[in-house]
Structures are given as structure tokens and as C-alpha cells.
mmCIF file of C-alpha atoms in Angstrom:
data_model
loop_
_atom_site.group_PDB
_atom_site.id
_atom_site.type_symbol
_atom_site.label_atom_id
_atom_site.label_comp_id
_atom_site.label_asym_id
_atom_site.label_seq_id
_atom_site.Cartn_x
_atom_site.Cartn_y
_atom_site.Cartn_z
ATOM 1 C CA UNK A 1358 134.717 127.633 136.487
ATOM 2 C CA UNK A 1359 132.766 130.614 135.244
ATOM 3 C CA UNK A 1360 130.120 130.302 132.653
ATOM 4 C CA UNK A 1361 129.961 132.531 129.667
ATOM 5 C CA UNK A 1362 127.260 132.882 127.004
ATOM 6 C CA UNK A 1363 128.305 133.396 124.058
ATOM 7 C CA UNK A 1364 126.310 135.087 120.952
ATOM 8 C CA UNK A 1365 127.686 134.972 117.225
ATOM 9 C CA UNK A 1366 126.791 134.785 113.518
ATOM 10 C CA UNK A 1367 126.317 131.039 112.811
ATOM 11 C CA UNK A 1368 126.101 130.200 109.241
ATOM 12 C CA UNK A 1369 129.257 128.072 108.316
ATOM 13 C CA UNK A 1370 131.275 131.386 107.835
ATOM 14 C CA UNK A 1371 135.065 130.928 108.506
ATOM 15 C CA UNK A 1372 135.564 134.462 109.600
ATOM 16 C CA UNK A 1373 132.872 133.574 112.060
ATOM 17 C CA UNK A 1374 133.772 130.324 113.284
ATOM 18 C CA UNK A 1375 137.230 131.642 113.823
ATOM 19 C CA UNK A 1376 135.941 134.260 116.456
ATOM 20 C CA UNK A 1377 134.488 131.077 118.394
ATOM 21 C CA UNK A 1378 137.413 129.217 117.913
ATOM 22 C CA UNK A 1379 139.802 132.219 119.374
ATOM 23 C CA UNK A 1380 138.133 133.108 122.118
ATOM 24 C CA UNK A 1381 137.620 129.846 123.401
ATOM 25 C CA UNK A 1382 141.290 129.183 122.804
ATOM 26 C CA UNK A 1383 142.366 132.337 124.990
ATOM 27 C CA UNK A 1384 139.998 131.407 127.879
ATOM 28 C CA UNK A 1385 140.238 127.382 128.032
ATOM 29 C CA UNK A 1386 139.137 127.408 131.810
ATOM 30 C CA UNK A 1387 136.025 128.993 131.154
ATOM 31 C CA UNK A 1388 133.100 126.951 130.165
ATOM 32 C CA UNK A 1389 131.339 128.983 127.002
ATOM 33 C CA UNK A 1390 127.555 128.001 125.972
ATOM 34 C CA UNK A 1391 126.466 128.521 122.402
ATOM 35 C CA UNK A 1392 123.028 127.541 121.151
ATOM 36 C CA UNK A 1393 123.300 126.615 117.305
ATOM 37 C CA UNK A 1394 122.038 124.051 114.998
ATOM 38 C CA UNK A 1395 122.579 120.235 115.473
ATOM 39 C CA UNK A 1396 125.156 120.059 112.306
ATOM 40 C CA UNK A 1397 127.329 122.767 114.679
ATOM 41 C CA UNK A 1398 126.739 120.440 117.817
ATOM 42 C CA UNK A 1399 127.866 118.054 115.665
ATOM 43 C CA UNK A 1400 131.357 119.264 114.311
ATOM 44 C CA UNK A 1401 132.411 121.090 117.406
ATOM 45 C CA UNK A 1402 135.433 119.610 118.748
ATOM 46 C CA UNK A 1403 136.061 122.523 120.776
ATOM 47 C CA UNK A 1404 136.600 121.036 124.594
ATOM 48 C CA UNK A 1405 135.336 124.034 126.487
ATOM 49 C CA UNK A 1406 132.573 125.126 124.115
ATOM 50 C CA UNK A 1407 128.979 123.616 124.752
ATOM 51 C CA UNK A 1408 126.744 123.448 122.255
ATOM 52 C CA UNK A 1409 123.036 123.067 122.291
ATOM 53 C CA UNK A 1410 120.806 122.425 119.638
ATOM 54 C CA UNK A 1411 117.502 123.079 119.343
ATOM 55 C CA UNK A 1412 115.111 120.057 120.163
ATOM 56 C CA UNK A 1413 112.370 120.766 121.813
ATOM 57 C CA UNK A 1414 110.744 124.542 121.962
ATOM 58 C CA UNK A 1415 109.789 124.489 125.249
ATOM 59 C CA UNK A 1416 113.140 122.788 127.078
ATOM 60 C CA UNK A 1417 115.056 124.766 124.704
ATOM 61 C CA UNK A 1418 113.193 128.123 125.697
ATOM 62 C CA UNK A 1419 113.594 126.942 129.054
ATOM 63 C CA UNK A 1420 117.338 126.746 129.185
ATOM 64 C CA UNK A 1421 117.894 129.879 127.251
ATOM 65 C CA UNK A 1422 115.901 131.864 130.095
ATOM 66 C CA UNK A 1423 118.360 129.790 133.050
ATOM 67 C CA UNK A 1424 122.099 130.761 130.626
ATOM 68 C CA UNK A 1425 120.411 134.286 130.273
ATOM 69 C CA UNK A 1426 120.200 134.711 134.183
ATOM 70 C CA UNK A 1427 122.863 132.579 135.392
ATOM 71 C CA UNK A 1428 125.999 133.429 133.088
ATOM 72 C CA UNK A 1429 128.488 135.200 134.490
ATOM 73 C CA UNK A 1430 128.808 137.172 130.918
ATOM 74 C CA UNK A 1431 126.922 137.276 127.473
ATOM 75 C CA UNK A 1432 129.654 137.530 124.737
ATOM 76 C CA UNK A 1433 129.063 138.830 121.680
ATOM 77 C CA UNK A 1434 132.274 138.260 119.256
ATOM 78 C CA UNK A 1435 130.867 139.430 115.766
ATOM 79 C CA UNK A 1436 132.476 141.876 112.925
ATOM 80 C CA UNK A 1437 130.313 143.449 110.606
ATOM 81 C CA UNK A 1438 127.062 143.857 112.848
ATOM 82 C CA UNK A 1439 126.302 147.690 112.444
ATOM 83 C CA UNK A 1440 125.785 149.264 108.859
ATOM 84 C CA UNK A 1441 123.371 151.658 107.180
ATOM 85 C CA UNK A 1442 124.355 151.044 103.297
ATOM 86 C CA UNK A 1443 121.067 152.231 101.683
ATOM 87 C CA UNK A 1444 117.842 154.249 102.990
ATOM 88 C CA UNK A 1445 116.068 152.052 105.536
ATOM 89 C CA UNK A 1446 112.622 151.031 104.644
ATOM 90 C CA UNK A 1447 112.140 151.036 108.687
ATOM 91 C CA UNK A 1448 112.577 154.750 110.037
ATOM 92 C CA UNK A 1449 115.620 154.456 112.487
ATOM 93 C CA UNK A 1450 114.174 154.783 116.067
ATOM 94 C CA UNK A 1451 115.599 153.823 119.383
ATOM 95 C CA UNK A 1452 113.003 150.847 119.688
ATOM 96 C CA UNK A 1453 114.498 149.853 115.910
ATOM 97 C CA UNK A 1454 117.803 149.490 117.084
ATOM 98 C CA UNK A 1455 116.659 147.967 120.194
ATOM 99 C CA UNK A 1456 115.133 145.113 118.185
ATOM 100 C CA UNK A 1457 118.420 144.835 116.198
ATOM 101 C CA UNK A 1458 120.326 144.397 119.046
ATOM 102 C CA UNK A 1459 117.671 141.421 120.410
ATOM 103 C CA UNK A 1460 117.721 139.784 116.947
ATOM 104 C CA UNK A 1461 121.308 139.963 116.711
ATOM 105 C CA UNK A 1462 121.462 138.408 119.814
ATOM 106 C CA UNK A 1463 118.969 136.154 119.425
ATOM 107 C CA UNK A 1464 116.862 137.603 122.247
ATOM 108 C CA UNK A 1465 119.337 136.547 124.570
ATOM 109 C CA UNK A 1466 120.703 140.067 125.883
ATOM 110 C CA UNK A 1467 119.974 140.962 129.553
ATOM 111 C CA UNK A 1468 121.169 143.806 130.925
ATOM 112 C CA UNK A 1469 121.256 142.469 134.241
ATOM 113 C CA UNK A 1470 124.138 140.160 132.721
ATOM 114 C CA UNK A 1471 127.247 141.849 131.667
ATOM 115 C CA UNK A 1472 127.474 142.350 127.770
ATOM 116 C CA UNK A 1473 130.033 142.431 125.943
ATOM 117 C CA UNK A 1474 130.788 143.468 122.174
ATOM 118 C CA UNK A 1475 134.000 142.035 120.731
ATOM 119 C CA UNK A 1476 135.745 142.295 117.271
ATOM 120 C CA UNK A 1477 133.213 144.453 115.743
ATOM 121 C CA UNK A 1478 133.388 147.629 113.177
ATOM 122 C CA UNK A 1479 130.993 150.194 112.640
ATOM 123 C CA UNK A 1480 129.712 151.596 109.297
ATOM 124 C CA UNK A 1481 129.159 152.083 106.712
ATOM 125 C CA UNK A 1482 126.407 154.232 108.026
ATOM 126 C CA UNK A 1483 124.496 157.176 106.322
ATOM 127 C CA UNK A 1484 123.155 159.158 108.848
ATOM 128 C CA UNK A 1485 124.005 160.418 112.439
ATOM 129 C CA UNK A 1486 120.754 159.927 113.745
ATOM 130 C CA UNK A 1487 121.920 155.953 113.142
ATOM 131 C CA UNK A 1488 125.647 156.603 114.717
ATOM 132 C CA UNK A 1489 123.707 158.234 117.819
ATOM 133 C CA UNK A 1490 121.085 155.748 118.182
ATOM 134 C CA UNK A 1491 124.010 153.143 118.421
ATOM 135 C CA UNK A 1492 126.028 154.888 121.048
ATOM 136 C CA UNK A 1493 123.104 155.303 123.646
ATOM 137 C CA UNK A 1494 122.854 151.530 123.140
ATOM 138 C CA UNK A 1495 126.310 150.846 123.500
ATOM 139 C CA UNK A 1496 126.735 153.375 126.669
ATOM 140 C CA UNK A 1497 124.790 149.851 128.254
ATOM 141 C CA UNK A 1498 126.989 147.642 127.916
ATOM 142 C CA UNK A 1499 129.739 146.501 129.965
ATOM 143 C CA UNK A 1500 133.028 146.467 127.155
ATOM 144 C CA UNK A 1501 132.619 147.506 123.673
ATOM 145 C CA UNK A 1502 135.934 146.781 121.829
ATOM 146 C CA UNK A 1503 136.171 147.882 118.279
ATOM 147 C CA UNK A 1504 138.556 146.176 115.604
ATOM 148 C CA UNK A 1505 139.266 149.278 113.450
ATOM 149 C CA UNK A 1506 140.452 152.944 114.926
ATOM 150 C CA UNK A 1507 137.806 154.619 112.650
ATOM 151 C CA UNK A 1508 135.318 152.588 114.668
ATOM 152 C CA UNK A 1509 136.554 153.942 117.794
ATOM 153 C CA UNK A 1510 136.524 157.530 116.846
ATOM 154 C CA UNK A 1511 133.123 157.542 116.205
ATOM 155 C CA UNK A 1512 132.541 156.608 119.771
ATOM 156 C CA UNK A 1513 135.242 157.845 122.060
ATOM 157 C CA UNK A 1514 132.609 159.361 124.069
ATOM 158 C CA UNK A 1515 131.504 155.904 125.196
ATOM 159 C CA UNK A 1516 133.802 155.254 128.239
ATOM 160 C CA UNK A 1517 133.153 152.298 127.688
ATOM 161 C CA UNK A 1518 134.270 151.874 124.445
ATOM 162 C CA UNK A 1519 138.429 150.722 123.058
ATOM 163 C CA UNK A 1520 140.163 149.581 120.134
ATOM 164 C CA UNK A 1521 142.007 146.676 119.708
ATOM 165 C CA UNK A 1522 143.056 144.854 115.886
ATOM 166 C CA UNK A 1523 140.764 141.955 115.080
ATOM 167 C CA UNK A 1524 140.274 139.068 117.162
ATOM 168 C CA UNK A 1525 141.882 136.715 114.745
ATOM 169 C CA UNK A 1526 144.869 138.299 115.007
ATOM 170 C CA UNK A 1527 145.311 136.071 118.275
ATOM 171 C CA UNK A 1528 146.262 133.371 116.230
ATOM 172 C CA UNK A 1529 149.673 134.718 115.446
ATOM 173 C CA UNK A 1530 152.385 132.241 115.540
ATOM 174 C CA UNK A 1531 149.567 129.503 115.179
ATOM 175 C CA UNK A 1532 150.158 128.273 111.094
ATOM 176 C CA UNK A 1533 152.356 126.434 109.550
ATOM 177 C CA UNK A 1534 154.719 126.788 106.761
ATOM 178 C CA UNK A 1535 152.643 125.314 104.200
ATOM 179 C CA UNK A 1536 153.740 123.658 100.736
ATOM 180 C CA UNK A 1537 153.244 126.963 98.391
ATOM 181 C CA UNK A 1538 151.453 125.150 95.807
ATOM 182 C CA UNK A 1539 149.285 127.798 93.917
ATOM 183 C CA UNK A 1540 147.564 130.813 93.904
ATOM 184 C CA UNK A 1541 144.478 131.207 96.244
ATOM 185 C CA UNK A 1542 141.895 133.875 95.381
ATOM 186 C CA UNK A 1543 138.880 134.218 97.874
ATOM 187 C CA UNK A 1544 136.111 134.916 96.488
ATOM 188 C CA UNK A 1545 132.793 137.195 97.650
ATOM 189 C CA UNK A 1546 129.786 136.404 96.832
ATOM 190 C CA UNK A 1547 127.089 138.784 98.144
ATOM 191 C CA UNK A 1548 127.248 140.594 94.798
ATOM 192 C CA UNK A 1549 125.945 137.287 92.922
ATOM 193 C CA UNK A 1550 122.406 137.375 91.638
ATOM 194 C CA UNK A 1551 120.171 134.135 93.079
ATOM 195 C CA UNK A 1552 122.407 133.932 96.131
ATOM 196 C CA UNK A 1553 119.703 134.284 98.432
ATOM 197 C CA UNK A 1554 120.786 137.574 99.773
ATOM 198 C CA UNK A 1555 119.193 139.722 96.945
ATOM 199 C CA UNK A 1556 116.825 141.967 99.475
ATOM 200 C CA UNK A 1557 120.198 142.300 101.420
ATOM 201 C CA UNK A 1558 121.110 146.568 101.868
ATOM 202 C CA UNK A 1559 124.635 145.472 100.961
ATOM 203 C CA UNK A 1560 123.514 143.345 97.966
ATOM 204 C CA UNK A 1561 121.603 146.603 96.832
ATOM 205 C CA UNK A 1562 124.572 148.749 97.012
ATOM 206 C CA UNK A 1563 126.689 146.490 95.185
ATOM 207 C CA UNK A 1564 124.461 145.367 92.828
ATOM 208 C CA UNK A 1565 126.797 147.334 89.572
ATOM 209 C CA UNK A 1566 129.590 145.808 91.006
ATOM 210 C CA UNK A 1567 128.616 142.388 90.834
ATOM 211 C CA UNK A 1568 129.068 141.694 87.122
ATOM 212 C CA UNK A 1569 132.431 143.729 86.502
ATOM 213 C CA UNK A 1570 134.294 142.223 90.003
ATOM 214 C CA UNK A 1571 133.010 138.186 88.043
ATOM 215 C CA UNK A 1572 134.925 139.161 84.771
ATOM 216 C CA UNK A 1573 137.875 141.052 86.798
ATOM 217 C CA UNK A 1574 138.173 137.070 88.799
ATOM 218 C CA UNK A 1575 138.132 135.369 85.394
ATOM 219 C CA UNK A 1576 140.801 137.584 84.185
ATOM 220 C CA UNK A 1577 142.703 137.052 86.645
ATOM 221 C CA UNK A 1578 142.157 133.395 86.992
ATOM 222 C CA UNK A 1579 142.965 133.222 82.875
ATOM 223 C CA UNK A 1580 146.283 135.155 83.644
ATOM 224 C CA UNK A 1581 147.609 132.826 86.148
ATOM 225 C CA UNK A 1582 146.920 129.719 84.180
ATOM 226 C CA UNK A 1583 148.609 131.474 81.243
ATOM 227 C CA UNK A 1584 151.427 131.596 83.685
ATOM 228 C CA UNK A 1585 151.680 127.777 84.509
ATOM 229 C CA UNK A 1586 150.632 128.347 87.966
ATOM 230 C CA UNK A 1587 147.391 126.312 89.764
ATOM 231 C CA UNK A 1588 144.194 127.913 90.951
ATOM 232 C CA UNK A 1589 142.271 127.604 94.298
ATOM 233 C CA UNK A 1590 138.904 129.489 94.319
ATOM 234 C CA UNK A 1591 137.737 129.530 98.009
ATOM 235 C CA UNK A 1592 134.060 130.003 99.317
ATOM 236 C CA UNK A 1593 134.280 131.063 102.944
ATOM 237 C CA UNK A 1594 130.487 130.742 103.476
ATOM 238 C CA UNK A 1595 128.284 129.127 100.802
ATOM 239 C CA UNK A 1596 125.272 130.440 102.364
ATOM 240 C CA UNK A 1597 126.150 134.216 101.347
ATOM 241 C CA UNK A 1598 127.119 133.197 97.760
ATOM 242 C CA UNK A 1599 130.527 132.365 97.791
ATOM 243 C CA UNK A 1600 130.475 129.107 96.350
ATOM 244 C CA UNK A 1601 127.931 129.797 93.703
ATOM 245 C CA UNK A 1602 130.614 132.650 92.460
ATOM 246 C CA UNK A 1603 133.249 130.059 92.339
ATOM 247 C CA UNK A 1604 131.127 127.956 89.927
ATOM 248 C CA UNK A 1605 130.086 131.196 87.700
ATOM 249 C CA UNK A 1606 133.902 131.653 87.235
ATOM 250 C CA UNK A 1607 135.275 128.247 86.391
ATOM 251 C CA UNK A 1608 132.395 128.299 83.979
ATOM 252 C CA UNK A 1609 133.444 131.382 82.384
ATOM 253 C CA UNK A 1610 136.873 129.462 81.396
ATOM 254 C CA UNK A 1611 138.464 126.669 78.917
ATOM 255 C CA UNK A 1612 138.715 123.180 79.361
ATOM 256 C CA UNK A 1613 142.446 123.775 79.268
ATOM 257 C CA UNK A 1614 142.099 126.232 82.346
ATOM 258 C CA UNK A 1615 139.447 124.077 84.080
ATOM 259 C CA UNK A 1616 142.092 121.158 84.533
ATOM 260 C CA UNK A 1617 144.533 124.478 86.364
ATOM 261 C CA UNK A 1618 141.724 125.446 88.975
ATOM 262 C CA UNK A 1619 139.669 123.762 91.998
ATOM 263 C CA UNK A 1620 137.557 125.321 94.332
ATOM 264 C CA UNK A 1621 137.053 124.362 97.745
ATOM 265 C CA UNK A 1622 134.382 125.258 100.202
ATOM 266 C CA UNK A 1623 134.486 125.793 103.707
ATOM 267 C CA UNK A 1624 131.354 123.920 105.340
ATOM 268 C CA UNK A 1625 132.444 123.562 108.977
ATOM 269 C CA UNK A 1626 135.759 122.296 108.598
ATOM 270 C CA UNK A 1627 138.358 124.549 109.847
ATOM 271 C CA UNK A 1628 141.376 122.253 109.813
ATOM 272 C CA UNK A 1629 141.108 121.660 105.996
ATOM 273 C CA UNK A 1630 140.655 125.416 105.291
ATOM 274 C CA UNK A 1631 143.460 126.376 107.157
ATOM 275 C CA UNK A 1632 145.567 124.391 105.251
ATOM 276 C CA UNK A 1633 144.013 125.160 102.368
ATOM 277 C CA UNK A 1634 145.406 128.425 102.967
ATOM 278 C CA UNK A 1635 148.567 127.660 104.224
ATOM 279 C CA UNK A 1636 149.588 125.788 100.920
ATOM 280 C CA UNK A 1637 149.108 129.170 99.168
ATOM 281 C CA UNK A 1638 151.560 130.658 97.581
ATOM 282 C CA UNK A 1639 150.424 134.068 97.294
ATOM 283 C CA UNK A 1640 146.514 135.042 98.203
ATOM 284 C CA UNK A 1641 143.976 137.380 96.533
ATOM 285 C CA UNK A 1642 142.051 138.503 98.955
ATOM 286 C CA UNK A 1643 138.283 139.384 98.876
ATOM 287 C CA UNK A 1644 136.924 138.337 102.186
ATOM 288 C CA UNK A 1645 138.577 140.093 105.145
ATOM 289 C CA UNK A 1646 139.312 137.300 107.074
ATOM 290 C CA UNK A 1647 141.403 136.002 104.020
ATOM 291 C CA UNK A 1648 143.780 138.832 104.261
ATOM 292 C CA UNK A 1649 144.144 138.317 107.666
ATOM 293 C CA UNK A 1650 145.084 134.874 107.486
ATOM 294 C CA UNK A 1651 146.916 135.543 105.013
ATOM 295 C CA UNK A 1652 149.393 137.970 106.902
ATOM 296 C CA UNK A 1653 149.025 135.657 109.911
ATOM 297 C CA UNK A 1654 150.846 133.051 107.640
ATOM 298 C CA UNK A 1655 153.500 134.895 106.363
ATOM 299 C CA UNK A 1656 151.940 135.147 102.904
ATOM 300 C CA UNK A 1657 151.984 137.912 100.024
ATOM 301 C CA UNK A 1658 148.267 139.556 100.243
ATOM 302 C CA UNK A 1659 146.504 141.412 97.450
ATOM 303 C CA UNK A 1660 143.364 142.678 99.389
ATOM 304 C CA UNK A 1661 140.462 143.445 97.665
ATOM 305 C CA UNK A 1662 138.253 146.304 99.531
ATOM 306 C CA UNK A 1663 134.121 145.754 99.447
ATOM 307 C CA UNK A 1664 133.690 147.355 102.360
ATOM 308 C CA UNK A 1665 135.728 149.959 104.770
ATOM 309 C CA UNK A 1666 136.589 147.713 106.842
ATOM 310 C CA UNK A 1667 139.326 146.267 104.759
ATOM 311 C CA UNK A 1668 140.666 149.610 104.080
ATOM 312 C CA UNK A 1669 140.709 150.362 107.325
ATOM 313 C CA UNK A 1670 142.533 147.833 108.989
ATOM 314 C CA UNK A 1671 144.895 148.488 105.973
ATOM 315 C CA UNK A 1672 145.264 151.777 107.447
ATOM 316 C CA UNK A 1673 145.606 150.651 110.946
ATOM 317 C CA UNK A 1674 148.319 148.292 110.023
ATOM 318 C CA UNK A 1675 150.482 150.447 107.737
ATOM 319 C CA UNK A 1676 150.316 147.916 104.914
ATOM 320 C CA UNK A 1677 152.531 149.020 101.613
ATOM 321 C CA UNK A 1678 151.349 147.132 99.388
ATOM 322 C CA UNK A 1679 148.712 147.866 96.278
ATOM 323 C CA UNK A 1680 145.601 146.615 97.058
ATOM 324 C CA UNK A 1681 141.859 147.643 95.564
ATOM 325 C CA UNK A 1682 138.411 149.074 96.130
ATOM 326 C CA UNK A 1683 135.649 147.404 94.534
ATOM 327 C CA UNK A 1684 134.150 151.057 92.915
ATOM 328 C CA UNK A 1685 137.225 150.535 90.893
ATOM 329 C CA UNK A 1686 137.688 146.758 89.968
ATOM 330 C CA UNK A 1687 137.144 147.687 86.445
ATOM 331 C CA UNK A 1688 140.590 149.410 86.468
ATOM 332 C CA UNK A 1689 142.637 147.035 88.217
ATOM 333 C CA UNK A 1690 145.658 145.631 86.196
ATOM 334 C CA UNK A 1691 147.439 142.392 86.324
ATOM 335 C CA UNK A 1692 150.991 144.566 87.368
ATOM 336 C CA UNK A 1693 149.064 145.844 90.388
ATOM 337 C CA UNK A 1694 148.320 142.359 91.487
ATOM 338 C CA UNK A 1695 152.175 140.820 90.266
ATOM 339 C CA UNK A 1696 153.876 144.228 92.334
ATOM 340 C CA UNK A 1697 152.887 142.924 95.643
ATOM 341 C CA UNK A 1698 154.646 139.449 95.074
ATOM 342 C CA UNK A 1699 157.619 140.329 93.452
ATOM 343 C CA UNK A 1700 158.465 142.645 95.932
ATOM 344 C CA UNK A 1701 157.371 140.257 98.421
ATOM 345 C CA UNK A 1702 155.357 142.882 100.442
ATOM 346 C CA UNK A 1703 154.255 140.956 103.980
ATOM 347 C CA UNK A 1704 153.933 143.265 106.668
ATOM 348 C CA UNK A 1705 155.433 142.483 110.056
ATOM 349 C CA UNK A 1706 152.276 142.039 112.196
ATOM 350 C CA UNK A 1707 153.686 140.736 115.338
ATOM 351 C CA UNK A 1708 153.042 144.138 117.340
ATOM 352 C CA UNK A 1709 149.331 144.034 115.535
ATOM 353 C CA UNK A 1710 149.082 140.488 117.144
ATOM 354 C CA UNK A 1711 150.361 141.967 120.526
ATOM 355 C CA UNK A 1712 147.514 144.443 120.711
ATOM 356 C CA UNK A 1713 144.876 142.280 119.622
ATOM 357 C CA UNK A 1714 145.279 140.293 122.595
ATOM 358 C CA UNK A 1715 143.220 143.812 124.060
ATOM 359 C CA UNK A 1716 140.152 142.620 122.504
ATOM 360 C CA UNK A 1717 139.892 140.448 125.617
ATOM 361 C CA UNK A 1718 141.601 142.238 128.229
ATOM 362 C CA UNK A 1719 138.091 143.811 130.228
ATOM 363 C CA UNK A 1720 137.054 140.516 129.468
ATOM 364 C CA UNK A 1721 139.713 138.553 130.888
ATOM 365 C CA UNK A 1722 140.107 140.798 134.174
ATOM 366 C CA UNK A 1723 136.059 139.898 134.655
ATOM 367 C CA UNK A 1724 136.145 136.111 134.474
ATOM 368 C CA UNK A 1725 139.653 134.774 135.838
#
């Protein structure tokens, strides 16, 4: 059975977990290694995933340097990993992105160990100085497969380097019907002040979006209870603000419209958000991985854009739908959101699902 490191963002983010989750899915004879905290060790109920926790410094230090050497691959399944959003304080060098790479990776790439980079995008990025730095670091690794075509333009001189749509889209076929019980709207929270992330470069570049894109969720959160229908507010990761912007909103509302909405938070539990979604009727999407699920299930999406990776893979995938950037939340309108569903716009992703099965293909011809 080969043995396979694997390297991702750990912070009870569904997007994230789901990565974990797919991969290990695809490959169940391989035995994957993750180091992580001990409330991850303890909800993992993945069969072929290990998980260690940290303990002791020195044994965990110890088997880090033995996984490093002995793997027969380092994995790195992440998404947004590589943008330049606002003037670095830190003059981009080759040694800077070097020591990006190693934090990223928790100090645990070796490039006598074949790396690879799955599911990722690249950008927003300012200046090609940053692009260029990236692609001599790239040229190192073994299989660099992007999850947006824009991505892979920027790098086609890499030969290294493919496309393929987002790793979640391996879950096709996976959901169930659900129940259709009300309207879901995920919510980002980056934007929100005393999240935590303040000192963020993407928390700077938002930071005039963050009050108009609260009001816009009230609105729309007033207009739907006006309609009769139930709310769900969902947090994919409380650490990065989400839940904190739930609790702004319902705040914002009536008693009357209080008793309409609920919020629920993803902290680990992956069953219980998945269903949470699947008893959607129709979702408004804010975090990417919402809109994905969302067209996994069969479900009428309104995306909302923060970054260009939405927009992108709304590109990639032809969708025809309306959907939103957040430089112009202020002038979205209730009919924009309502045209979607009563036309019943849900792209047919099944050929999207075919090709993201790519993501893994170098991958797959390596280990089995």
C-alpha cells in the first residue's frame, strides 16, 4: 500500500475538508497521513486517512522528518493558496516565495519527494515579478493541476502544469434529493470587522465592501421572509468570520423574521452540512464551494463573486444564469436573484464532473 502525505488548510473549513474527504475517497487503497490538531484526530472517520496530532515536540518532529523521507508523495490539495491583493509589506523575492511555499506546507516539502499541487487557482496577483517568481517554483514540482483555465494560461509554459475543474466536482452523483425546505444563503465573512482576519491582504481589499454586501444579506433575508419562505444562514468556517456575519444579520431583523431564519455552522461535521444543503431549495451562494455543491445537487445557484475564482469557473462552465460581483452588491436587485429560479437555471455539469476526475490522473498513474 503506498503512503502519501498529504498537506492542506486545516481550520474547520468545508471547502477544505471536502478536498480531504475527495481525495481520499478516489484513492481508498492508499494510506494518506495528515498531521492536524487532536479535535481533527478526533472527528475523522475517514478509514484510509491517518491523523496525527501533535503531542509531544520532539516525537512529533521526529515523525514528520520519517513521512517527509519515506512517502511515496507529498500532496498538496488546496484552492486559494497564491494571491497578491494589495502591495506586500515584504518585497517579493525568490527566498519570499520559498518561505510561502514551506509555511504553506508546513515545512514539510522535500524535493526529493514528489510534490504535488492539486485544486488550486492563481491570482489575484498584481505584479509579474509575483506570477514569475511562482512559476520557477512550480517548474519543481512533480504535477501542478489548476482548477480554473485562467490559472492555466498563466502557466502553460510549465510542462508540468494542466487544468482540470475543481476537485469537488468528484462528488458528482454523490447527494441526495433532499426535502427543499427553504432558502440557503452562504454567507462570507472575511469582510466582517473583529473577525480575526483584519491584517488579512484580502480583508484590506474588501474592507468598503464589507458594510454594503451585510445590508445587501439583510435585504435579501427580509425579502424572502416577506415571501413566506424559511431562512438558513450558513457559516462554512467560523474561524474566517462566517458565523459572526450570520449573527450581525439576524440581528439586523424583526422578531417576526427571527422566528423565519436559523443559522447553522459547520464545525467538523460534514454529514450534517451536506444535508443542510441538500434540503435547500434554492442557494445563494457566497462561498465557492457553496455553488459548487450546489450544482452538484441539482439545485438553482445565485453565485455571488468575491474573488475571480468564482467568475471564473462560471466561465469555465458556461453557466447562464445572473449571478454578481461583490464591487457591485450595492446594485443587485431582488429580480436578479428571483430570474435564476423561475427559470430554473441548473447547468448540466456531468461532463465538468468527467474532467475533474483529471485533477488526479498524474497522481493516480504514480501511486496504483
Amino acid at each position: 500500500m503506498k503512503r502519501v502525505l498529504l498537506l492542506a488548510y486545516l481550520n474547520q473549513n468545508l471547502g477544505d475538508d471536502l478536498f480531504i474527504y475527495t481525495i481520499c475517497k478516489m484513492f481508498p487503497n492508499t494510506r494518506f497521513y495528515l498531521f492536524s490538531s487532536i479535535d481533527y484526530k478526533k472527528r475523522n472517520t475517514i478509514r484510509n486517512l491517518h491523523v496525527y496530532a501533535a503531542k509531544w515536540k520532539i516525537i512529533d518532529k521526529i515523525r514528520r522528518m520519517y513521512l517527509k523521507k519515506k512517502s511515496d508523495a507529498i500532496v498538496f490539495v488546496g484552492g486559494s493558496l497564491f494571491g497578491e491583493l494589495a502591495p506586500q509589506r515584504i518585497k517579493v523575492t525568490e527566498e519570499s516565495v520559498h518561505d510561502r511555499l514551506m509555511s504553506l506546507s508546513c515545512r514539510m516539502y522535500n524535493e526529493n519527494t514528489p510534490f504535488f499541487l492539486l485544486g488550486c487557482n492563481f491570482g489575484p496577483y498584481i505584479t509579474e515579478n509575483f506570477r514569475l517568481l511562482h512559476e520557477k517554483t512550480f517548474e519543481k514540482f512533480h504535477d501542478v493541476c489548476f482548477r480554473d483555465k485562467y490559472s492555466y494560461t498563466l502557466f502553460t509554459n510549465n510542462k508540468n502544469s494542466r487544468y482540470a475543474p475543481d476537485i469537488v466536482f468528484n462528488l458528482y452523483g454523490h447527494f441526495s434529493e433532499g426535502k427543499r425546505r427553504y432558502v440557503l444563503i452562504s454567507v462570507w465573512g472575511w469582510m466582517e470587522p473583529g473577525n480575526g482576519a483584519n491584517n488579512d491582504s484580502r480583508n484590506q481589499y474588501y474592507k468598503n465592501y464589507y458594510r454594503p454586501y451585510r445590508e445587501k444579506m439583510i435585504e435579501i433575508v427580509k425579502y424572502y421572509c416577506m415571501k413566506g419562505k424559511d431562512i438558513c444562514l450558513m457559516s462554512f468556517c467560523g474561524a474566517e468570520g462566517d458565523e459572526l456575519a450570520c449573527r450581525r444579520i439576524v440581528k439586523a431583523l424583526t422578531n417576526t423574521e427571527r422566528e423565519r431564519v436559523k443559522i447553522f455552522s459547520y464545525r467538523g461535521n460534514m454529514e450534517k452540512a451536506i444535508r443542510c444543503l441538500e434540503n435547500a431549495e434554492m442557494i445563494i451562494a457566497t462561498r465557492f464551494h457553496s455553488m459548487i455543491l450546489g450544482w452538484l445537487m441539482g439545485k438553482v445557484v445565485f453565485p455571488i463573486s468575491y474573488e475571480c475564482k468564482t467568475e471564473n469557473v462560471i466561465k469555465d462552465i458556461g453557466f447562464e444564469g445572473n449571478y454578481v460581483v461583490m464591487e457591485q452588491i450595492e446594485q443587485l436587485k431582488m429580480e436578479d436573484i428571483e430570474y435564476n429560479y423561475k427559470n430554473q437555471i441548473v447547468p448540466d455539469i456531468s461532463q465538468i464532473a468527467e474532467q475533474s476526475k483529471e485533477q488526479f490522473s498524474v497522481l493516480k498513474h504514480y501511486i496504483t
